Amino acid sequence: MSDLEEAYRLDYFDEAGFTRQECVSCGDMFWARVERDTCGEPPCEEYGFIDNPGFDEAFSLSEMREVFLSFFEERDHTRIDPYPVAANRWRDDVLLTQASIYDFQPLVTSGTTPPPANPLCISQPCIRMQDIDNVGKTGRHTMAFEMMAHHAFNAKEDIEDPEQYAYEGEVYWKDETVQYCVELFEELDADISDLTLIEDPWVGGGNAGPAFEVIYRGAELATLVFMSLEQDPDGEYEMKDGNRYSEMDTYIVDTGYGLERWTWMSQGTPTVYEAVYPDTIAFLKDNAGIELTDEEEAIVHQAAKLAGRMDIDEAEDIEQERGTIAETVGVDTDELVELMEPLEDIYAIADHCRTLAYMLGDGIVPSNVGTGYLARMVLRRTKRLVDGVGVDAPLDELVDMQADRLDYENRDTIRDIVRTEVEKYRETLDRGGRRVRQLADEYAQRGEAIPLEELVELYDSHGIQPNMVEDIAAEKGVDVDVPDNFYSVVAERHGGGDFPGEEQGVPYADRIVELPETDRLYYDDQQRTEFEAVVLEVFDREDGDFDVVLDQTMFYPEGGGQPPDHGTLSTDDVTAEVSDVQRYDGVIVHTCDTDPGKGEFARGQVDAQRRKRLMQHHTATHIVIHSARQVLGEHVRQAGAQKGVDSSRIDVSHYASVTREQVKEIERLANDLVQDNVTVSQQWPDRNEAEEKHGFDLYQGGIPAGEQIRLIQVADDIQACGGTHVARTGDIGTIKVLGTERVQDGVIRITFAAGNAALEATQTTEDALYEAADVLDVAPPEVPETAARFFDEWKARGKEIETLKEQLAEARASGGADAEEVEVGDATAVVQRIDADMDELRAQANAVTEQGDIAVLGSGLDGAQFVVSVPEGVDVDAGEVVGELAGRVGGGGGGPPDFAQGGGPDADALDDALAAAPEILRSVANV
């Protein structure tokens, strides 16, 4: 018997009468109290609870949640409040919360920090983007869901140093976990003879272990994972992902009970969506005008029981499965599709709106990266579904329905974000449609289908949905390769749960680990700049400098966006300049230009002026983001920061541009806090206590490790921070916001200066204003009005020049003596040399085309330049013509079929190229 098989044999199974059996359909091994042929899970069996609820009582979501949590509270589990759906708020290796165990990875599961309680229970909102293409089709998949769970964190006692972990001993393990699960079913009066537990080893996030999928009447209601293995190239166990694993010193009970499916089981509705979103589904059906006859309702009802076959992750051919369902219920496949697809879209809209409410409610701002990208993807897909099924309610209202049900307080902001995104989407579609037509033409010429890579790029760059590409491509006779799991593919490519690679080390990493952690004196007194220390080690660098390790230091190492301190290290013999300070695994390394000598007694002197400026800017960073949240909204969170001695910048998540009035208000609030001269305090609380009291907004600048974390408090703003700070806000002097800019969609950069740097920045701006005033010969306050007047006059002259150029172009087009007219099939082409700039050349070409003729114009003003314009309905590709002409003058060019330009350096060959234009035109037109 293998070790893995032995892992599933429990004393509880023997005591409770469960036996190990094999499914005749799929071959999986499972445990049940009665003899069965199959494992009970679709497609091996159909759903057996629709119209036949699995529990004696029907529950709503909130009622079922309370049943679960109360059940485990009565069994000595502590109820824990749910975490946000944005997992990157407390960890830096994933984006979204996909399971309750995400709340405790990696610090708790590794034993680095203790759990908030042990054992515990929770009902954790989750989002699984990989399920997006199944939502609505299978009847059971929801992208947004609550994972009810109970967890126990255990650590082996028979190891060399059990105290190295934040918890020790065993709370409970497999037998108790399975027993709790069965007892919960019994408490709900379930028929245990319908219960099966399928053996299914689990892997994920570098961990693994045996697991049971708990199936009841065809629905998977729970997964019981026993996390006991960690990835190890030399491990003795090879798991289903192909990697090897070894046993951990900690071992974790990791369970997941899908709240929505338990609620569905209690009601026996045709799909999970009627159980979870009854009001929303009814509203959407009514709004879209979806009304079914009794006969159609019966067909839909029958099909719902078979919908488990429509899982894109398991079915080999979704369309074939649809046909099988149609045959089973006795209707034509096209008739079933016509009935089911609008309903499937309605179900997906309800689910996606709930997903958006979770994401936007928890402060995720749509953007082009990370969680923001995923939120935008969901929003745009939802908008397409809404429009396609004929729902005319604004999307922000539909999302607000879910936000209201989830009790979010920032509903006005959520609606504003949705409205803003919908408008951006409209603009993007207008631009993207032109690119799709161009792409369709390219693949039509090749005689190839548009591949998946192009679809993903169109979606990423322009927000173009695959169905829009299909429609436009069909007009050109081009096929499109759209996989059933398109959105899952896109989500996966944008970090739906990737883990980062290993951090890059230093050449002497093996010697650093042997050194003790450096005592960080800068936390004891941040104003102090002198200290004494012993040189523990000196490493030679390839660049000729030296990396010096001391037993203690006042030098702050680079981190959290704060540059390192500079200064000197002096012994009796040498004085070394410190140009860089870094920290590796708790050991602080000082880069010096001289070797102070291993074992020497050294005196350190931090550059006090640089330290002061860095402290002012770091504390000002906390104040600026605090002020920005007050002005722009609580969704504002730090997306990056860099402190400096002359200025600093902070990137914040925000969905719109920042107005000048908002900038002034942020600056005013920041300086009010400076003038209040409040204390800037530091404290080292227990991590769990800090998170429970202040939430995950603590981690604006990164996620620190350890059981205790350092908090910096400035008035009402509290953040986990490892940087150096002034003692009181008044020590900053003043804060000046220098400007804001959008560095990427959904992220605004605020640049500011503090202290003397703020004064210097203000003086620099004033110098520029006075210089402009001198140039304009006006007083400084008159500069804006004078500049505006000059600008208006300049624009007016520019328009006048453009008008004259157009008039000249029209005159030449109607009677240019040097113009040659060429017959190209049924069309006429005007070939002409005009030595003018490109603006005039384009204007001339447009004038010719407006008369219905092809324009082929050349200019020798700057090398040899060409413009070709083709009127609508003429079968000549302007891009091909320009390419041929430009090649004859040593260059290149191109463009869409109706208008193209290009050129080359050989102006002497211009006339010969134009002389060849008639031949080129006829060749391109196949005349």
Short mmCIF file of N, CA, C and O in Angstrom, two decimals, residues 581-666:
data_model
loop_
_atom_site.label_atom_id
_atom_site.label_comp_id
_atom_site.label_asym_id
_atom_site.label_seq_id
_atom_site.Cartn_x
_atom_site.Cartn_y
_atom_site.Cartn_z
N VAL A 581 24.09 51.62 1.64
CA VAL A 581 23.80 50.74 2.77
C VAL A 581 22.64 49.84 2.35
O VAL A 581 21.59 50.33 1.93
N GLN A 582 22.82 48.52 2.46
CA GLN A 582 21.79 47.55 2.09
C GLN A 582 21.62 46.54 3.23
O GLN A 582 22.49 46.37 4.06
N ARG A 583 20.47 45.87 3.23
CA ARG A 583 20.18 44.87 4.25
C ARG A 583 19.89 43.53 3.59
O ARG A 583 19.07 43.45 2.67
N TYR A 584 20.57 42.48 4.04
CA TYR A 584 20.37 41.13 3.53
C TYR A 584 20.09 40.20 4.71
O TYR A 584 20.98 39.98 5.55
N ASP A 585 18.85 39.68 4.77
CA ASP A 585 18.48 38.73 5.83
C ASP A 585 18.86 39.23 7.21
O ASP A 585 19.38 38.48 8.04
N GLY A 586 18.59 40.51 7.47
CA GLY A 586 18.83 41.06 8.80
C GLY A 586 20.24 41.58 9.02
O GLY A 586 20.51 42.22 10.05
N VAL A 587 21.15 41.32 8.07
CA VAL A 587 22.53 41.81 8.17
C VAL A 587 22.67 43.06 7.32
O VAL A 587 22.36 43.04 6.12
N ILE A 588 23.14 44.16 7.94
CA ILE A 588 23.27 45.43 7.22
C ILE A 588 24.69 45.59 6.71
O ILE A 588 25.66 45.42 7.46
N VAL A 589 24.81 45.89 5.42
CA VAL A 589 26.09 45.97 4.73
C VAL A 589 26.34 47.41 4.29
O VAL A 589 25.49 48.01 3.63
N HIS A 590 27.48 47.97 4.66
CA HIS A 590 27.86 49.34 4.34
C HIS A 590 28.90 49.33 3.23
O HIS A 590 29.97 48.71 3.40
N THR A 591 28.65 49.97 2.10
CA THR A 591 29.62 50.05 1.01
C THR A 591 30.55 51.23 1.26
O THR A 591 30.10 52.39 1.36
N CYS A 592 31.85 50.95 1.38
CA CYS A 592 32.85 51.98 1.73
C CYS A 592 33.95 52.02 0.68
O CYS A 592 34.21 51.02 -0.01
N ASP A 593 34.63 53.16 0.58
CA ASP A 593 35.71 53.29 -0.39
C ASP A 593 37.05 52.82 0.18
O ASP A 593 38.04 52.75 -0.54
N THR A 594 37.07 52.50 1.49
CA THR A 594 38.30 52.06 2.16
C THR A 594 37.97 50.91 3.10
O THR A 594 36.89 50.89 3.70
N ASP A 595 38.91 50.00 3.27
CA ASP A 595 38.74 48.89 4.21
C ASP A 595 39.08 49.35 5.62
O ASP A 595 40.25 49.66 5.90
N PRO A 596 38.09 49.42 6.53
CA PRO A 596 38.39 49.88 7.89
C PRO A 596 39.09 48.81 8.73
O PRO A 596 39.60 49.11 9.82
N GLY A 597 39.10 47.55 8.26
CA GLY A 597 39.79 46.50 8.97
C GLY A 597 38.87 45.65 9.84
O GLY A 597 38.21 46.17 10.75
N LYS A 598 38.84 44.36 9.54
CA LYS A 598 38.02 43.44 10.33
C LYS A 598 38.49 43.40 11.77
O LYS A 598 39.70 43.32 12.04
N GLY A 599 37.55 43.49 12.72
CA GLY A 599 37.88 43.46 14.14
C GLY A 599 38.18 44.84 14.72
O GLY A 599 38.32 44.97 15.94
N GLU A 600 38.26 45.86 13.85
CA GLU A 600 38.57 47.21 14.33
C GLU A 600 37.36 47.83 15.03
O GLU A 600 36.20 47.48 14.76
N PHE A 601 37.66 48.80 15.89
CA PHE A 601 36.64 49.59 16.57
C PHE A 601 36.42 50.84 15.72
O PHE A 601 37.37 51.59 15.45
N ALA A 602 35.19 51.05 15.25
CA ALA A 602 34.92 52.14 14.31
C ALA A 602 33.93 53.14 14.89
O ALA A 602 33.05 52.79 15.67
N ARG A 603 34.09 54.40 14.46
CA ARG A 603 33.15 55.47 14.83
C ARG A 603 32.36 55.84 13.58
O ARG A 603 32.95 56.16 12.54
N GLY A 604 31.06 55.77 13.69
CA GLY A 604 30.22 56.09 12.55
C GLY A 604 29.64 57.49 12.66
O GLY A 604 29.26 57.94 13.75
N GLN A 605 29.59 58.18 11.52
CA GLN A 605 28.97 59.51 11.46
C GLN A 605 28.05 59.56 10.25
O GLN A 605 28.50 59.50 9.10
N VAL A 606 26.75 59.65 10.52
CA VAL A 606 25.76 59.75 9.45
C VAL A 606 25.70 61.19 8.98
O VAL A 606 25.75 62.13 9.79
N ASP A 607 25.59 61.38 7.67
CA ASP A 607 25.40 62.72 7.09
C ASP A 607 24.09 63.28 7.65
O ASP A 607 23.00 62.89 7.21
N ALA A 608 24.20 64.19 8.60
CA ALA A 608 23.03 64.66 9.34
C ALA A 608 22.07 65.43 8.45
O ALA A 608 20.84 65.32 8.60
N GLN A 609 22.60 66.25 7.54
CA GLN A 609 21.73 67.04 6.67
C GLN A 609 20.93 66.15 5.73
O GLN A 609 19.73 66.35 5.53
N ARG A 610 21.60 65.13 5.17
CA ARG A 610 20.90 64.19 4.28
C ARG A 610 19.84 63.41 5.06
O ARG A 610 18.71 63.25 4.61
N ARG A 611 20.21 62.92 6.25
CA ARG A 611 19.24 62.18 7.09
C ARG A 611 18.02 63.05 7.40
O ARG A 611 16.88 62.57 7.32
N LYS A 612 18.25 64.32 7.74
CA LYS A 612 17.13 65.20 8.08
C LYS A 612 16.19 65.35 6.90
O LYS A 612 14.97 65.26 7.04
N ARG A 613 16.76 65.56 5.73
CA ARG A 613 15.91 65.74 4.54
C ARG A 613 15.13 64.47 4.21
O ARG A 613 13.97 64.52 3.83
N LEU A 614 15.78 63.33 4.35
CA LEU A 614 15.08 62.07 4.08
C LEU A 614 13.97 61.83 5.09
O LEU A 614 12.88 61.35 4.73
N MET A 615 14.20 62.15 6.37
CA MET A 615 13.16 61.98 7.38
C MET A 615 11.99 62.92 7.10
O MET A 615 10.82 62.53 7.25
N GLN A 616 12.29 64.15 6.71
CA GLN A 616 11.21 65.09 6.39
C GLN A 616 10.36 64.57 5.23
O GLN A 616 9.12 64.60 5.29
N HIS A 617 11.03 64.08 4.18
CA HIS A 617 10.29 63.60 3.02
C HIS A 617 9.53 62.31 3.32
O HIS A 617 8.42 62.12 2.80
N HIS A 618 10.11 61.43 4.14
CA HIS A 618 9.40 60.18 4.43
C HIS A 618 8.16 60.44 5.26
O HIS A 618 7.08 59.90 4.99
N THR A 619 8.27 61.28 6.27
CA THR A 619 7.09 61.61 7.07
C THR A 619 6.07 62.36 6.23
O THR A 619 4.86 62.13 6.35
N ALA A 620 6.56 63.24 5.35
CA ALA A 620 5.65 63.97 4.46
C ALA A 620 4.89 63.02 3.54
O ALA A 620 3.74 63.26 3.18
N THR A 621 5.53 61.90 3.15
CA THR A 621 4.85 60.91 2.30
C THR A 621 3.61 60.38 3.00
O THR A 621 2.54 60.25 2.39
N HIS A 622 3.74 60.06 4.29
CA HIS A 622 2.58 59.57 5.06
C HIS A 622 1.48 60.63 5.08
O HIS A 622 0.30 60.32 4.94
N ILE A 623 1.89 61.87 5.28
CA ILE A 623 0.92 62.96 5.39
C ILE A 623 0.22 63.21 4.05
O ILE A 623 -1.00 63.43 4.00
N VAL A 624 0.96 63.15 2.95
CA VAL A 624 0.38 63.44 1.64
C VAL A 624 -0.64 62.37 1.26
O VAL A 624 -1.74 62.69 0.78
N ILE A 625 -0.30 61.09 1.46
CA ILE A 625 -1.28 60.06 1.08
C ILE A 625 -2.49 60.11 2.00
O ILE A 625 -3.63 59.88 1.57
N HIS A 626 -2.29 60.45 3.26
CA HIS A 626 -3.43 60.61 4.18
C HIS A 626 -4.34 61.75 3.70
O HIS A 626 -5.57 61.61 3.68
N SER A 627 -3.74 62.85 3.28
CA SER A 627 -4.52 63.99 2.78
C SER A 627 -5.20 63.65 1.46
O SER A 627 -6.34 64.05 1.21
N ALA A 628 -4.50 62.89 0.60
CA ALA A 628 -5.08 62.51 -0.69
C ALA A 628 -6.32 61.63 -0.49
O ALA A 628 -7.31 61.76 -1.22
N ARG A 629 -6.29 60.75 0.50
CA ARG A 629 -7.46 59.90 0.76
C ARG A 629 -8.64 60.73 1.24
O ARG A 629 -9.79 60.43 0.92
N GLN A 630 -8.35 61.77 2.00
CA GLN A 630 -9.44 62.64 2.46
C GLN A 630 -10.07 63.40 1.31
O GLN A 630 -11.28 63.64 1.31
N VAL A 631 -9.26 63.77 0.32
CA VAL A 631 -9.76 64.58 -0.79
C VAL A 631 -10.33 63.70 -1.91
O VAL A 631 -11.41 63.98 -2.44
N LEU A 632 -9.63 62.64 -2.28
CA LEU A 632 -10.00 61.83 -3.45
C LEU A 632 -10.87 60.64 -3.11
O LEU A 632 -11.63 60.15 -3.95
N GLY A 633 -10.77 60.13 -1.87
CA GLY A 633 -11.61 59.00 -1.48
C GLY A 633 -10.80 57.90 -0.81
O GLY A 633 -9.58 57.80 -0.96
N GLU A 634 -11.50 57.04 -0.06
CA GLU A 634 -10.83 55.98 0.70
C GLU A 634 -10.26 54.89 -0.20
O GLU A 634 -9.51 54.03 0.27
N HIS A 635 -10.62 54.88 -1.48
CA HIS A 635 -10.06 53.88 -2.39
C HIS A 635 -8.60 54.16 -2.71
O HIS A 635 -7.90 53.30 -3.25
N VAL A 636 -8.13 55.36 -2.40
CA VAL A 636 -6.76 55.75 -2.71
C VAL A 636 -5.80 54.93 -1.85
O VAL A 636 -5.89 54.94 -0.62
N ARG A 637 -4.88 54.24 -2.51
CA ARG A 637 -3.85 53.47 -1.82
C ARG A 637 -2.52 53.65 -2.54
O ARG A 637 -2.47 53.90 -3.74
N GLN A 638 -1.46 53.46 -1.79
CA GLN A 638 -0.14 53.64 -2.36
C GLN A 638 0.16 52.55 -3.37
O GLN A 638 -0.02 51.38 -3.10
N ALA A 639 0.64 52.97 -4.54
CA ALA A 639 1.02 52.01 -5.58
C ALA A 639 2.51 52.06 -5.85
O ALA A 639 3.00 51.41 -6.77
N GLY A 640 3.23 52.82 -5.03
CA GLY A 640 4.68 52.96 -5.20
C GLY A 640 5.11 54.30 -4.64
O GLY A 640 4.32 55.25 -4.60
N ALA A 641 6.34 54.38 -4.19
CA ALA A 641 6.84 55.63 -3.64
C ALA A 641 8.36 55.67 -3.76
O ALA A 641 9.02 54.63 -3.76
N GLN A 642 8.89 56.86 -3.88
CA GLN A 642 10.34 57.05 -3.86
C GLN A 642 10.64 58.35 -3.14
O GLN A 642 10.21 59.42 -3.57
N LYS A 643 11.34 58.22 -2.01
CA LYS A 643 11.70 59.41 -1.25
C LYS A 643 13.06 59.91 -1.71
O LYS A 643 13.90 59.13 -2.18
N GLY A 644 13.29 61.21 -1.56
CA GLY A 644 14.57 61.78 -1.95
C GLY A 644 14.94 62.93 -1.04
O GLY A 644 14.23 63.24 -0.08
N VAL A 645 16.06 63.58 -1.34
CA VAL A 645 16.49 64.72 -0.53
C VAL A 645 15.99 66.04 -1.10
O VAL A 645 15.83 67.02 -0.36
N ASP A 646 15.71 66.08 -2.41
CA ASP A 646 15.21 67.31 -3.04
C ASP A 646 13.72 67.26 -3.31
O ASP A 646 13.06 68.30 -3.34
N SER A 647 13.19 66.09 -3.55
CA SER A 647 11.75 65.92 -3.75
C SER A 647 11.43 64.44 -3.59
O SER A 647 12.33 63.60 -3.55
N SER A 648 10.17 64.15 -3.49
CA SER A 648 9.72 62.77 -3.38
C SER A 648 8.48 62.60 -4.25
O SER A 648 7.86 63.59 -4.65
N ARG A 649 8.13 61.36 -4.51
CA ARG A 649 6.91 61.10 -5.27
C ARG A 649 6.19 59.92 -4.65
O ARG A 649 6.82 59.03 -4.08
N ILE A 650 4.89 59.96 -4.77
CA ILE A 650 4.08 58.84 -4.33
C ILE A 650 3.04 58.55 -5.39
O ILE A 650 2.38 59.46 -5.91
N ASP A 651 2.94 57.29 -5.80
CA ASP A 651 1.95 56.86 -6.78
C ASP A 651 0.74 56.31 -6.04
O ASP A 651 0.89 55.46 -5.14
N VAL A 652 -0.44 56.78 -6.40
CA VAL A 652 -1.65 56.34 -5.71
C VAL A 652 -2.67 55.85 -6.73
O VAL A 652 -2.70 56.28 -7.87
N SER A 653 -3.49 54.90 -6.29
CA SER A 653 -4.54 54.38 -7.16
C SER A 653 -5.71 55.36 -7.18
O SER A 653 -6.21 55.75 -6.14
N HIS A 654 -6.10 55.77 -8.37
CA HIS A 654 -7.24 56.68 -8.53
C HIS A 654 -7.72 56.58 -9.96
O HIS A 654 -6.93 56.46 -10.90
N TYR A 655 -9.03 56.64 -10.16
CA TYR A 655 -9.64 56.34 -11.45
C TYR A 655 -9.82 57.55 -12.35
O TYR A 655 -10.28 57.41 -13.48
N ALA A 656 -9.49 58.75 -11.89
CA ALA A 656 -9.70 59.97 -12.69
C ALA A 656 -8.51 60.89 -12.52
O ALA A 656 -7.66 60.70 -11.65
N SER A 657 -8.43 61.91 -13.37
CA SER A 657 -7.37 62.90 -13.22
C SER A 657 -7.61 63.72 -11.95
O SER A 657 -8.73 63.83 -11.46
N VAL A 658 -6.53 64.29 -11.43
CA VAL A 658 -6.61 65.13 -10.24
C VAL A 658 -6.66 66.59 -10.68
O VAL A 658 -5.78 67.06 -11.41
N THR A 659 -7.68 67.31 -10.26
CA THR A 659 -7.84 68.70 -10.66
C THR A 659 -6.92 69.60 -9.84
O THR A 659 -6.40 69.21 -8.79
N ARG A 660 -6.73 70.82 -10.35
CA ARG A 660 -5.91 71.80 -9.63
C ARG A 660 -6.50 72.12 -8.27
O ARG A 660 -5.78 72.26 -7.28
N GLU A 661 -7.81 72.19 -8.20
CA GLU A 661 -8.46 72.47 -6.91
C GLU A 661 -8.21 71.34 -5.92
O GLU A 661 -8.01 71.58 -4.72
N GLN A 662 -8.24 70.09 -6.40
CA GLN A 662 -7.97 68.97 -5.51
C GLN A 662 -6.52 68.98 -5.03
O GLN A 662 -6.24 68.66 -3.87
N VAL A 663 -5.60 69.34 -5.92
CA VAL A 663 -4.19 69.44 -5.52
C VAL A 663 -4.02 70.47 -4.40
O VAL A 663 -3.33 70.23 -3.41
N LYS A 664 -4.67 71.61 -4.56
CA LYS A 664 -4.56 72.67 -3.55
C LYS A 664 -5.15 72.22 -2.22
O LYS A 664 -4.61 72.53 -1.14
N GLU A 665 -6.24 71.43 -2.29
CA GLU A 665 -6.85 70.95 -1.05
C GLU A 665 -5.96 69.91 -0.36
O GLU A 665 -5.83 69.91 0.87
N ILE A 666 -5.35 69.03 -1.14
CA ILE A 666 -4.41 68.06 -0.57
C ILE A 666 -3.26 68.79 0.11
O ILE A 666 -2.86 68.46 1.24
#
